[in-house]
Short mmCIF file of C-alpha atoms in Angstrom, two decimals:
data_model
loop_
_atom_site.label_atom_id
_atom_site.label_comp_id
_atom_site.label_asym_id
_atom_site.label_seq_id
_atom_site.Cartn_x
_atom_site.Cartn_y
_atom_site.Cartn_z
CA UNK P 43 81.70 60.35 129.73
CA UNK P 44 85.64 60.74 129.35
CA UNK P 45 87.31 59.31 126.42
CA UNK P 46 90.47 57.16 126.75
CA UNK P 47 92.04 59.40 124.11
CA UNK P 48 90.87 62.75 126.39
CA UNK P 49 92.36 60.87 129.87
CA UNK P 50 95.52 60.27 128.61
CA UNK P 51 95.55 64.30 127.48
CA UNK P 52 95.14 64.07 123.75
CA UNK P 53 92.19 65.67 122.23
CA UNK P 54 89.48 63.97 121.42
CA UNK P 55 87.94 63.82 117.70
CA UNK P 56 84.63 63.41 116.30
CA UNK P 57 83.36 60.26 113.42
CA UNK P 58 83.15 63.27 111.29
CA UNK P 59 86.64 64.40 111.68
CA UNK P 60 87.86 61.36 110.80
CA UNK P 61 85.91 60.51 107.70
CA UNK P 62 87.52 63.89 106.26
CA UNK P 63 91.22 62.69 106.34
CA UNK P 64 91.52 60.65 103.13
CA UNK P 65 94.07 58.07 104.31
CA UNK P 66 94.74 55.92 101.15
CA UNK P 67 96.64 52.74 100.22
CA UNK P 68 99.06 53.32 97.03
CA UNK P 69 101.80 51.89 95.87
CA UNK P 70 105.30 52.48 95.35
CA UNK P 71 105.95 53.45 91.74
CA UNK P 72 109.01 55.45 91.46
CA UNK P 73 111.64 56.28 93.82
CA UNK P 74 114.78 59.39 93.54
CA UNK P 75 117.17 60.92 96.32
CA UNK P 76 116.51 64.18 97.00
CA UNK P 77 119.77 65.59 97.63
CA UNK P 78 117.93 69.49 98.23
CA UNK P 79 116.29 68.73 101.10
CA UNK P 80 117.58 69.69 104.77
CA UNK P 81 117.01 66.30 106.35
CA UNK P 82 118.03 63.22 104.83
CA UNK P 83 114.86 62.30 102.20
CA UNK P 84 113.66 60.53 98.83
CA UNK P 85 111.24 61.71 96.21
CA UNK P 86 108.21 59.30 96.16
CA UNK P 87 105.80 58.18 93.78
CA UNK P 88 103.04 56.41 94.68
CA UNK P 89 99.52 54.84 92.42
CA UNK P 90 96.86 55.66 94.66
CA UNK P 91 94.25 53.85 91.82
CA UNK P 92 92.38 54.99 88.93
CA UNK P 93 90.79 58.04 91.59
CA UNK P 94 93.45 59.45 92.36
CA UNK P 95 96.53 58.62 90.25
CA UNK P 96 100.20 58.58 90.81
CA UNK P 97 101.01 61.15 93.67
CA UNK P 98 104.34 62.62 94.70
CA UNK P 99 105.77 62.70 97.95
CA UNK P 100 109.13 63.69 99.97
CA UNK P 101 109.36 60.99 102.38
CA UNK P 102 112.48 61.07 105.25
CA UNK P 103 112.54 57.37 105.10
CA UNK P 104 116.24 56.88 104.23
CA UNK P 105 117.05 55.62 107.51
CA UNK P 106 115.55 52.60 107.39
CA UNK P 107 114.51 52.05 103.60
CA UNK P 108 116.66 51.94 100.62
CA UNK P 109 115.25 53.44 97.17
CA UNK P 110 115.27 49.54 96.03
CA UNK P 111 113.37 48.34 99.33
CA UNK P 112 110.61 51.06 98.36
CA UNK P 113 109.47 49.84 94.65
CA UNK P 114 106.39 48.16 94.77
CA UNK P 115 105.88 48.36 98.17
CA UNK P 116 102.31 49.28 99.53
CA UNK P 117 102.05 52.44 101.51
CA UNK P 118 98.85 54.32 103.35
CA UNK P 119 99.35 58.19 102.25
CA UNK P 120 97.08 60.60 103.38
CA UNK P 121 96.17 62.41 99.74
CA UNK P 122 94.18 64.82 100.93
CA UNK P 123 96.38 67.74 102.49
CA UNK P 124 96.98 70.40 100.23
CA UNK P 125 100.31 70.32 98.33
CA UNK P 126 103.21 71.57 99.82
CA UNK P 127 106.67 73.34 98.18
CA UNK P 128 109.72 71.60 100.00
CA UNK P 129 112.11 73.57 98.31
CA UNK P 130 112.50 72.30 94.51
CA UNK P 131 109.84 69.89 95.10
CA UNK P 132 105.77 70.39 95.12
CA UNK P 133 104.73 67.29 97.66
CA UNK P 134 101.11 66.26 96.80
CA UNK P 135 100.34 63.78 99.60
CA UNK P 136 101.96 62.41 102.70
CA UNK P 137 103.29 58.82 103.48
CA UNK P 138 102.24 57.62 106.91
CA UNK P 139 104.64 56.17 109.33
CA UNK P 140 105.74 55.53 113.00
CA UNK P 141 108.36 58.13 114.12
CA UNK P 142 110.98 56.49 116.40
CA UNK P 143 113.17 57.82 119.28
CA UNK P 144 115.88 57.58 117.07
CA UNK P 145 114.34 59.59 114.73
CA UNK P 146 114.01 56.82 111.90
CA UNK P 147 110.68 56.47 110.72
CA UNK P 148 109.05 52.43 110.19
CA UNK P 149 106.36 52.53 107.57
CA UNK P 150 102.17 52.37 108.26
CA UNK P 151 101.75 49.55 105.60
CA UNK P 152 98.69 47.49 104.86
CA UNK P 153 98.90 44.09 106.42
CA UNK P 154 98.61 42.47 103.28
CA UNK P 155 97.88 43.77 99.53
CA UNK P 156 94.78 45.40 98.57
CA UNK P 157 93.70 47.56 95.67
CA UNK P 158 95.40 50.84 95.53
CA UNK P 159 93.06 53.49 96.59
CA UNK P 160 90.85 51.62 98.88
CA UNK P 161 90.12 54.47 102.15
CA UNK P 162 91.48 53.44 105.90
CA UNK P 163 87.95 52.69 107.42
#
């Protein structure tokens, strides 16, 4: 049987693939520009829970979000990727959004607040 997913051309995953990407919901802690980087971006810090801990991020967000629009906002991160050097800064998770045409990037949010840490199901 075809998947809707393998129709429409994209490649078709398995349960088990998806229960290994640790998508996470964290919050907002601390927010800095990050003037280094080649595209316009801000240094994130996010509270995934008492797990995980406070996680570090470059996020090119600026487009739509301002540093004081971020703080205390409720993200989903995926926490699980390995860290990655973005040239001063070690990123040790990355936020989840929807890229636009524009290029501007909206968010993936929880619908309503939960306890940081809890896993996308």
């Amino acid at each position: 049987m075809t998947t809707p997913a393998a129709a429409s051309g994209l490649p078709a995953i398995t349960w088990d693939d998806f229960e290994k990407v640790e998508l996470r919901t964290g919050t907002i802690v601390q927010v800095e520009p990050f003037p280094e980087a080649r595209s316009p971006a801000w240094k994130v810090w996010a509270d995934f829970g008492p797990g995980i801990g406070v996680l570090k991020s470059s996020a090119r967000i600026t487009h739509l979000y301002e540093a004081d629009d971020l703080l205390g906002r409720q993200i989903i991160g995926v926490v699980n990727f390995p860290a990655r050097q973005i040239g001063p800064f070690r990123s040790e998770f990355l936020v989840t959004g929807f890229a636009q045409a524009d290029g501007s990037v909206v968010l993936a949010v929880p619908e309503r607040p939960v306890d940081n840490g809890l896993k996308l199901a």
